[in-house]
Short mmCIF file of the C-alpha atoms (twelve columns), coordinates in Angstrom:
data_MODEL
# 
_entry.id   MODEL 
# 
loop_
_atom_site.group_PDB 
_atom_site.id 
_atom_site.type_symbol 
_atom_site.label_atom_id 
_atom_site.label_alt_id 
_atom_site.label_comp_id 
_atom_site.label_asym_id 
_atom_site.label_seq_id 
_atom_site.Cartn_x 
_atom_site.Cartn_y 
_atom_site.Cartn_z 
_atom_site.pdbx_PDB_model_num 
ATOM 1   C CA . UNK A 1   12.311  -6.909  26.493  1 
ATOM 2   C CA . UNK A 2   14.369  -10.184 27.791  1 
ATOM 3   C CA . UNK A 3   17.678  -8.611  28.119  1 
ATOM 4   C CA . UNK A 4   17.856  -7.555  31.544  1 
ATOM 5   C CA . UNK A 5   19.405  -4.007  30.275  1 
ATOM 6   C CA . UNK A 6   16.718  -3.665  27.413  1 
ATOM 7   C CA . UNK A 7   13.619  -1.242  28.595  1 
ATOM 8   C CA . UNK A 8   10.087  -1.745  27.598  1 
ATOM 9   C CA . UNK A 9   6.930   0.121   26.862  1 
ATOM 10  C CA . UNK A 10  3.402   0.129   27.875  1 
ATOM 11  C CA . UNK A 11  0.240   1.482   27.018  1 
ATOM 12  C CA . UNK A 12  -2.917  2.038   29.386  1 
ATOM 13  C CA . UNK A 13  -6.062  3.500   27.433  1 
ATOM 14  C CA . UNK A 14  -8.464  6.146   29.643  1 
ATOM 15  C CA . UNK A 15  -11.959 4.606   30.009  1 
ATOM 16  C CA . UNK A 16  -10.821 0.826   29.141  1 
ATOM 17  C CA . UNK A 17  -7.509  -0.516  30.073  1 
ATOM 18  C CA . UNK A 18  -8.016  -1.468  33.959  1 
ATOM 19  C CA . UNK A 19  -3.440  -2.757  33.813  1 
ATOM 20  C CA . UNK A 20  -1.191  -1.228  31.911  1 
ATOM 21  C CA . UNK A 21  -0.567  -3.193  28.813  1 
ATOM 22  C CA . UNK A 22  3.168   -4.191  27.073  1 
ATOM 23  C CA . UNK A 23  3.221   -2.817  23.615  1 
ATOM 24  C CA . UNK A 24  6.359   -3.680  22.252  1 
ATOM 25  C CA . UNK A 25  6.216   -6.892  21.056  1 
ATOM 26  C CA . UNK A 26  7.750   -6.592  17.800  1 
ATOM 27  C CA . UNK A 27  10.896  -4.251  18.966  1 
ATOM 28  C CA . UNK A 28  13.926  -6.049  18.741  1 
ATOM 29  C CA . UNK A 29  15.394  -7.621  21.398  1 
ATOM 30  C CA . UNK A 30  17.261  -6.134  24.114  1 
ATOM 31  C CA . UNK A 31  16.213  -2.473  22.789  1 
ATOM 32  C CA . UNK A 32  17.329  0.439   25.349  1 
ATOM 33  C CA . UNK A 33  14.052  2.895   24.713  1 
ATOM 34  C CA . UNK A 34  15.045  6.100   26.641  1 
ATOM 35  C CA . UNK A 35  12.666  8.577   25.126  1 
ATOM 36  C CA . UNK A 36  9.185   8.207   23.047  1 
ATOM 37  C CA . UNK A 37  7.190   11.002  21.323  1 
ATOM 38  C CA . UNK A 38  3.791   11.017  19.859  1 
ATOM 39  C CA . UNK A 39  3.161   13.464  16.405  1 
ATOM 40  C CA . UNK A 40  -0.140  15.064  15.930  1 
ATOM 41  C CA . UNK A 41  -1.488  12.616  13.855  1 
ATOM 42  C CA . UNK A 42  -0.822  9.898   16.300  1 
ATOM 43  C CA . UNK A 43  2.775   7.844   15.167  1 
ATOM 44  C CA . UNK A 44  4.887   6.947   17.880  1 
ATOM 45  C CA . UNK A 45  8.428   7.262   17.579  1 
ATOM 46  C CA . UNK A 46  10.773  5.691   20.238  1 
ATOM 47  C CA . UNK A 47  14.307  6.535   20.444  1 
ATOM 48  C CA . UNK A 48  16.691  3.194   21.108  1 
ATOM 49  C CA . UNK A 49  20.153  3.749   22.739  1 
ATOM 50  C CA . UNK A 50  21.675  0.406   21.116  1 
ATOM 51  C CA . UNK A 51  24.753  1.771   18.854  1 
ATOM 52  C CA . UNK A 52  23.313  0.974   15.006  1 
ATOM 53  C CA . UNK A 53  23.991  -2.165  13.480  1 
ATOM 54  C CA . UNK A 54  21.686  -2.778  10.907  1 
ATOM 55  C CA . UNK A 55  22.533  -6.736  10.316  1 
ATOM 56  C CA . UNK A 56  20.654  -6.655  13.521  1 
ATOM 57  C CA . UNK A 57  18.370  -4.121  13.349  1 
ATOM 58  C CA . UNK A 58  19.342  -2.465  16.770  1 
ATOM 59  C CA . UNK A 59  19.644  1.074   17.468  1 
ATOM 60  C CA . UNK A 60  18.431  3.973   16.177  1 
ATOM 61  C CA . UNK A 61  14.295  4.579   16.350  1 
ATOM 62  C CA . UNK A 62  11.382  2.872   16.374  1 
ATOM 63  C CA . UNK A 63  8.637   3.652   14.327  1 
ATOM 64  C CA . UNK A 64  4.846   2.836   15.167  1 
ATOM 65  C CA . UNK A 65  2.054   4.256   12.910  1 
ATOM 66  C CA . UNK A 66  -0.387  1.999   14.962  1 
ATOM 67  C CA . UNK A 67  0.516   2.519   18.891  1 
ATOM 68  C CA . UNK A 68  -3.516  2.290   19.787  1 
ATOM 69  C CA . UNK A 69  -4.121  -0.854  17.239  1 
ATOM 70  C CA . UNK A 70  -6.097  -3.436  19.994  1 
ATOM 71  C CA . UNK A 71  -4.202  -6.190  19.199  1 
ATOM 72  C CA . UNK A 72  -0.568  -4.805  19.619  1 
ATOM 73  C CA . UNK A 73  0.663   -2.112  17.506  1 
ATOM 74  C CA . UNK A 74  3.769   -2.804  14.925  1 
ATOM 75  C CA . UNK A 75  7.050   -1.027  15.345  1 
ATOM 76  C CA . UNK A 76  9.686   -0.594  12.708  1 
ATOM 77  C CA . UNK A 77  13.271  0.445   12.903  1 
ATOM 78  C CA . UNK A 78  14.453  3.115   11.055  1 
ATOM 79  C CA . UNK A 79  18.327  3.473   10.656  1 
ATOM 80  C CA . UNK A 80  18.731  4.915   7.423   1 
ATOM 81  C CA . UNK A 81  21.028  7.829   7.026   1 
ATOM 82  C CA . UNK A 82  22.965  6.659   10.478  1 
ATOM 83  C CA . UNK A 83  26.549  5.311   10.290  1 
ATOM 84  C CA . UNK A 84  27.406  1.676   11.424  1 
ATOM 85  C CA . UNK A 85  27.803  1.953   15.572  1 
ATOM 86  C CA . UNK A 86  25.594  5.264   15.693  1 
ATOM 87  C CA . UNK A 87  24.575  6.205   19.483  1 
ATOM 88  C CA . UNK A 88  20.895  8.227   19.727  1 
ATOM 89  C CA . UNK A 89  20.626  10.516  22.631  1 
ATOM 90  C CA . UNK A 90  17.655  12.514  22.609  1 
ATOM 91  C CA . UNK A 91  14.160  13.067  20.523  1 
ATOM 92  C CA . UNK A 92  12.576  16.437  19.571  1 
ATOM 93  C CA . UNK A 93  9.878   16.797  16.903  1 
ATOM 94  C CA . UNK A 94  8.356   19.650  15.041  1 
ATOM 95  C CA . UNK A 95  5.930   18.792  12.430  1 
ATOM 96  C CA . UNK A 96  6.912   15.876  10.672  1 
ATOM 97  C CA . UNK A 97  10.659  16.134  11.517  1 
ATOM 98  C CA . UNK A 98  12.307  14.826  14.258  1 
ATOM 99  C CA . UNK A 99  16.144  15.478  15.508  1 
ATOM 100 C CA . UNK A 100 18.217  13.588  17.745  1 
ATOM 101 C CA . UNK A 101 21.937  13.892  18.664  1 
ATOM 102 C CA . UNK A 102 24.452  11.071  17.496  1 
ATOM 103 C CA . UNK A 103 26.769  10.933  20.538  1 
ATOM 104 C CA . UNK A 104 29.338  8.580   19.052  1 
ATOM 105 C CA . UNK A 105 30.334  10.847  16.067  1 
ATOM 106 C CA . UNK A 106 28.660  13.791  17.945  1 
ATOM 107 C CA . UNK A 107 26.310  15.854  15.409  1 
ATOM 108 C CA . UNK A 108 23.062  16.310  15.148  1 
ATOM 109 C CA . UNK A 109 20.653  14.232  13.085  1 
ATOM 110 C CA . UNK A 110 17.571  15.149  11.554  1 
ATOM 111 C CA . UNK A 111 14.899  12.712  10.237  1 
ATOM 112 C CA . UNK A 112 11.730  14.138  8.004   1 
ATOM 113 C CA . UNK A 113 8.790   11.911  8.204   1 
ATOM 114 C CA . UNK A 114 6.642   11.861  4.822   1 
ATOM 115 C CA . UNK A 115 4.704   8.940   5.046   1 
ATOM 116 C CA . UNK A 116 2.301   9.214   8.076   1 
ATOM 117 C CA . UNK A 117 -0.319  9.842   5.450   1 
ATOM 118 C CA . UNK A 118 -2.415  7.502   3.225   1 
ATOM 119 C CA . UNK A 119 -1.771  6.978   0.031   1 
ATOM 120 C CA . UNK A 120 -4.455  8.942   -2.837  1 
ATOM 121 C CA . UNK A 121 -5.756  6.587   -5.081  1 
ATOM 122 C CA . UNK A 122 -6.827  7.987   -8.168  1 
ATOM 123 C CA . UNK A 123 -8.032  5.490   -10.543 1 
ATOM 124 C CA . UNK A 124 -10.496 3.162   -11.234 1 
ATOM 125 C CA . UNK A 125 -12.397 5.617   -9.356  1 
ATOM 126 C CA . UNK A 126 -14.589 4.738   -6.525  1 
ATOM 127 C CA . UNK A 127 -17.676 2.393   -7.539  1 
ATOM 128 C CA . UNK A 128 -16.728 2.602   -11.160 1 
ATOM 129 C CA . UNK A 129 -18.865 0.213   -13.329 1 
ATOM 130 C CA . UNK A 130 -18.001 -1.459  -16.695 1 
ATOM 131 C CA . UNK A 131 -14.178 -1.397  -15.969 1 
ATOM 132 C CA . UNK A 132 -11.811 -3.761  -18.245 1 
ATOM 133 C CA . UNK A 133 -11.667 -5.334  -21.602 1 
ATOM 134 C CA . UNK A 134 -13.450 -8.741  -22.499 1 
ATOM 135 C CA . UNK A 135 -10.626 -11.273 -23.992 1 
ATOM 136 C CA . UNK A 136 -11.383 -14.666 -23.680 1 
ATOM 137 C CA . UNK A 137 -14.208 -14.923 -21.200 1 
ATOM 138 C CA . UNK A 138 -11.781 -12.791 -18.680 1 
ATOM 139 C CA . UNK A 139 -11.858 -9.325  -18.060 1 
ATOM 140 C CA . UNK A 140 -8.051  -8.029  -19.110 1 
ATOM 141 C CA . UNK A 141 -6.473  -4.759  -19.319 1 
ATOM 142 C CA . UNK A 142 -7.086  -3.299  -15.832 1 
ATOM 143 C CA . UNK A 143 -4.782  -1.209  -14.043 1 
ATOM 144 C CA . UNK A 144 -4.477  0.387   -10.653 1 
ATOM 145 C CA . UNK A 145 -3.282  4.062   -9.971  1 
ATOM 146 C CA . UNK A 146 -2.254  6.215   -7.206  1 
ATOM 147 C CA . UNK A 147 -0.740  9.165   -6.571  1 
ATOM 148 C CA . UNK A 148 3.331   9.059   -5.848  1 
ATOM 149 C CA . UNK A 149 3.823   9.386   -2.401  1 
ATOM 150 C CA . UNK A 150 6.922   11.646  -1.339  1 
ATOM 151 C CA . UNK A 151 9.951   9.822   -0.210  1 
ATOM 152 C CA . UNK A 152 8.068   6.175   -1.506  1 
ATOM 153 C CA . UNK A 153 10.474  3.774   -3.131  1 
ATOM 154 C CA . UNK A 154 8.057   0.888   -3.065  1 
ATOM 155 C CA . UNK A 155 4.270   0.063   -2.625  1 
ATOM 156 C CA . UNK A 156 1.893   -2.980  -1.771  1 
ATOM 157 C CA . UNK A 157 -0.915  -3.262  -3.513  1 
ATOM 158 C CA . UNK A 158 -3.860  -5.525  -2.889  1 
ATOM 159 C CA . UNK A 159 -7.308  -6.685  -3.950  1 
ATOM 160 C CA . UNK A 160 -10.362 -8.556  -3.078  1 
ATOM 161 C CA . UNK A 161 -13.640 -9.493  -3.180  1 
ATOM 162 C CA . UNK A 162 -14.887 -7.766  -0.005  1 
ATOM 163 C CA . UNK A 163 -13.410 -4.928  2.361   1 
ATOM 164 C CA . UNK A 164 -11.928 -7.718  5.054   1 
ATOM 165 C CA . UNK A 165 -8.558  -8.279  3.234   1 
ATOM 166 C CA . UNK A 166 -7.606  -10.814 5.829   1 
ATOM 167 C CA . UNK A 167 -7.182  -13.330 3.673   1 
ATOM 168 C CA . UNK A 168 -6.153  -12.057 -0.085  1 
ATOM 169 C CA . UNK A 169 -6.666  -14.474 -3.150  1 
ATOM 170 C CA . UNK A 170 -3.456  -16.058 -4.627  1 
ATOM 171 C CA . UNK A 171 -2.479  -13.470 -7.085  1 
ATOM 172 C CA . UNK A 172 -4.435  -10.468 -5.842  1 
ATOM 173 C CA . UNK A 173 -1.447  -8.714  -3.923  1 
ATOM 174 C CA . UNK A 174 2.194   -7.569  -5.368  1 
ATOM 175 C CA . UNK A 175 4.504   -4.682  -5.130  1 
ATOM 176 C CA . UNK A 176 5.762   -2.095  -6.898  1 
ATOM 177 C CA . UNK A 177 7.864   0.382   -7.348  1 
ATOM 178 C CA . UNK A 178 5.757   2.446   -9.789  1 
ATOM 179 C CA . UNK A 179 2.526   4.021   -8.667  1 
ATOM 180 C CA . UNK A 180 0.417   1.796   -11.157 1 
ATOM 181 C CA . UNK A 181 -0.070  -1.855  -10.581 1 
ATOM 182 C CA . UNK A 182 -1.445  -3.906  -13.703 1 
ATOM 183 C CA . UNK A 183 -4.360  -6.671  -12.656 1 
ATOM 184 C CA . UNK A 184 -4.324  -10.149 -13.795 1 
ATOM 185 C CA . UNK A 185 -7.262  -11.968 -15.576 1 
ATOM 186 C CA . UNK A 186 -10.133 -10.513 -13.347 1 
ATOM 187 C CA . UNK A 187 -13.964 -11.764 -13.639 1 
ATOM 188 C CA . UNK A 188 -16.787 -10.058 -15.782 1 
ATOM 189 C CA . UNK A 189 -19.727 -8.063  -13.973 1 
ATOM 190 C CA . UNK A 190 -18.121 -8.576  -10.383 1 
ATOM 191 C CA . UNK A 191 -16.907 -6.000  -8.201  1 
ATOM 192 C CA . UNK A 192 -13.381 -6.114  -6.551  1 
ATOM 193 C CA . UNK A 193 -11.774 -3.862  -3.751  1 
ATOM 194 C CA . UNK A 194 -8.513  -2.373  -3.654  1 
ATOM 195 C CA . UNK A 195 -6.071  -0.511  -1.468  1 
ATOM 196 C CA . UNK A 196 -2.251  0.428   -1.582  1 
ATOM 197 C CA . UNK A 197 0.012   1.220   0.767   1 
ATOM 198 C CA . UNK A 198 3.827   2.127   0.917   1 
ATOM 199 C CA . UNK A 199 6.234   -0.577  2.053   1 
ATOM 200 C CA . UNK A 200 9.504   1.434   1.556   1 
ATOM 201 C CA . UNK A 201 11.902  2.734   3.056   1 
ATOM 202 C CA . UNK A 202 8.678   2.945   5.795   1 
ATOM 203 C CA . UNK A 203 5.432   1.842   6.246   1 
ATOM 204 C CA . UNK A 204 2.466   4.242   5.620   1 
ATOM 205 C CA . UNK A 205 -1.016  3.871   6.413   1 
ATOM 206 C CA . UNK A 206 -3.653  1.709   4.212   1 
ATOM 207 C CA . UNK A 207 -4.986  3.753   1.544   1 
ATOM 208 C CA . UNK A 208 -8.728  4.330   1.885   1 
ATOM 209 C CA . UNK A 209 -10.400 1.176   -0.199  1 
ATOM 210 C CA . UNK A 210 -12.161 1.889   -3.306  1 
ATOM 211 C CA . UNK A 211 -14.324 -0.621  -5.111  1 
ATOM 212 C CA . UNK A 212 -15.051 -0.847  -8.942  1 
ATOM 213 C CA . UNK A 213 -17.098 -3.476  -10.927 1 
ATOM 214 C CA . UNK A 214 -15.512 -5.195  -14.543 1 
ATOM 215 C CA . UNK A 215 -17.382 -4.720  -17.454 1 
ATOM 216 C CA . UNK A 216 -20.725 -7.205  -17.935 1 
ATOM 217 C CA . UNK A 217 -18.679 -9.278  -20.318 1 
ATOM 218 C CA . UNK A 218 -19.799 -9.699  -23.409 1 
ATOM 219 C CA . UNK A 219 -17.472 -9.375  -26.613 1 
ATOM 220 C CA . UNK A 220 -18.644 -7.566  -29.317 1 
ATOM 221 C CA . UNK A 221 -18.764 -9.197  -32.598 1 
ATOM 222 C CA . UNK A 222 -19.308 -7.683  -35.450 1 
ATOM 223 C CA . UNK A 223 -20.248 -9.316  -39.031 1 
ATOM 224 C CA . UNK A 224 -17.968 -9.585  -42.157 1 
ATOM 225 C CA . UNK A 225 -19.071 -8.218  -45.166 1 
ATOM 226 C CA . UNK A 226 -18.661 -10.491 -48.085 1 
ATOM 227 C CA . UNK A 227 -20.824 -8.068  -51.413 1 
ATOM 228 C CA . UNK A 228 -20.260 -6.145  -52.732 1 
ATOM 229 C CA . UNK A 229 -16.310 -5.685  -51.805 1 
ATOM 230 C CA . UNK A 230 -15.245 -2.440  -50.363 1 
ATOM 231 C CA . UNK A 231 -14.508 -0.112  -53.637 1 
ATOM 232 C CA . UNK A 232 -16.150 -2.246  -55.984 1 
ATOM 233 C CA . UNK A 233 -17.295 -0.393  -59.484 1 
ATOM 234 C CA . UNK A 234 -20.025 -1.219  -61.409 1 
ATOM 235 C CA . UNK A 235 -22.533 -2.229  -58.777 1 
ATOM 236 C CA . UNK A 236 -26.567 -2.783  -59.720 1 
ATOM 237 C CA . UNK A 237 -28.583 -0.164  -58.567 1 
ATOM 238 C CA . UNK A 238 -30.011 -2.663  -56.222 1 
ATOM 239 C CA . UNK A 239 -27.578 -4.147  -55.181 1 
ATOM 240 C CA . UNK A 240 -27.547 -7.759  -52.862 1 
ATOM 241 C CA . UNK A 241 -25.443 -7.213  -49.580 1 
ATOM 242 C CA . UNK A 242 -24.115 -10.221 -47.982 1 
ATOM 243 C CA . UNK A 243 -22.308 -10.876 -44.633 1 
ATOM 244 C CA . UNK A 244 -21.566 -13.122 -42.659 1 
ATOM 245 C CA . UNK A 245 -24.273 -14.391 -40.093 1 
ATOM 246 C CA . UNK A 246 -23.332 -13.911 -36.310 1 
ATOM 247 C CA . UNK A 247 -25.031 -16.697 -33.707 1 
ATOM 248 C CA . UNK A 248 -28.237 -15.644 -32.481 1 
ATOM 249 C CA . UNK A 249 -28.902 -12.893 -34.319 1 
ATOM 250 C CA . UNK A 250 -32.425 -12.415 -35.881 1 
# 
């Protein structure tokens, strides 16, 4: 980084890169990395010798879910659990849980990571059809659902009208803290794609992105009966039913 005692890191990719590349763009600045370590499923964590202060979002580790991403991967600090002037000396990891020794109040720390993975959507199912209710001329009463994420505490949702999502529509994006999201006014007979991820107290992954398509549109209407009146007595044997007549019906 641009402090002179701040330490940076690089990445060079076998079969590629032909210079090593600086990754760590988005660390904060003057971060003292003295140890990284990779997980199985490919999340970088980077240990940063700053003492904690979280007003300034130095010390403690850095977390990268995307250290291979071509255009720069993101890196997030994670302090949580450490007290206010907290030294890290050390990484380990086993699994999903990582330890590290807190020289300034001297114990060990342990941190279990439970949002590498994607979040499971669950419903509207991928490639529904005929999803949503008709009110007028919009397709209401559409809801997204996923399965609750351990250790989640909040989640971004978002939708659109192709699989890009690099530019969302006003209104198609929100968070949450349940793991349901209710859709505004959507259109009839069009097909929309969705994905959630989880936003605190980390990042995850992008769920996979499902698709479904809103209901054709139109509202049922059905005709009021006028004769004879619901419980009437006395009624001819052949009787004359009336109702009301409904626009383009034969």
């Amino acid at each position: 980084k641009d402090d002179k005692n701040s330490s940076a890191i690089y990445r060079f990719t076998i079969g590629s890169s032909t210079s090593w590349e600086s990754i760590d763009s988005t660390l904060p600045d003057g971060a003292i990395i003295d140890q990284f370590i990779v997980s199985s499923d490919g999340t970088l964590y980077a240990m940063n010798s700053q003492p904690v202060d979280t007003a300034k979002g130095e010390g403690g580790m850095e977390r990268s879910l995307n250290p291979t991403y071509s255009l720069g991967p993101t890196f997030e600090t994670v302090t949580r659990g450490l007290d206010a002037g907290a030294t890290l000396n050390g990484l380990w990891l086993s699994g999903n849980r990582l330890w590290s020794i807190d020289t300034t109040n001297w114990r060990v720390m342990t941190y279990t990571d439970s949002l590498t993975e994607p979040v499971t959507l669950t419903s509207p199912q991928e490639k529904a059809q005929g999803i949503g209710t008709m009110i007028n001329h919009t397709i209401s009463n559409v809801s997204l659902d996923w399965e609750a994420a351990k250790g989640a505490t909040s989640y971004q949702w978002q939708l659109d009208h192709d699989t890009d999502f690099s530019i969302v529509p006003a209104g198609f994006e929100g968070s949450t803290k349940a793991s349901q999201a209710k859709l505004p006014a959507l259109e009839p007979a069009t097909t929309y794609y969705w994905r959630v991820r989880v936003t605190e107290p980390v990042l995850s992954p992008w769920s996979t992105k499902w698709s479904f398509t809103t209901s054709l549109g139109s509202e049922t209407i059905a005709p009021k009966l006028y004769s004879p009146e619901a419980g009437a007595s006395g009624v001819e044997l052949k009787p004359i039913f009336q109702w009301s007549a409904i626009a383009g019906a034969d």
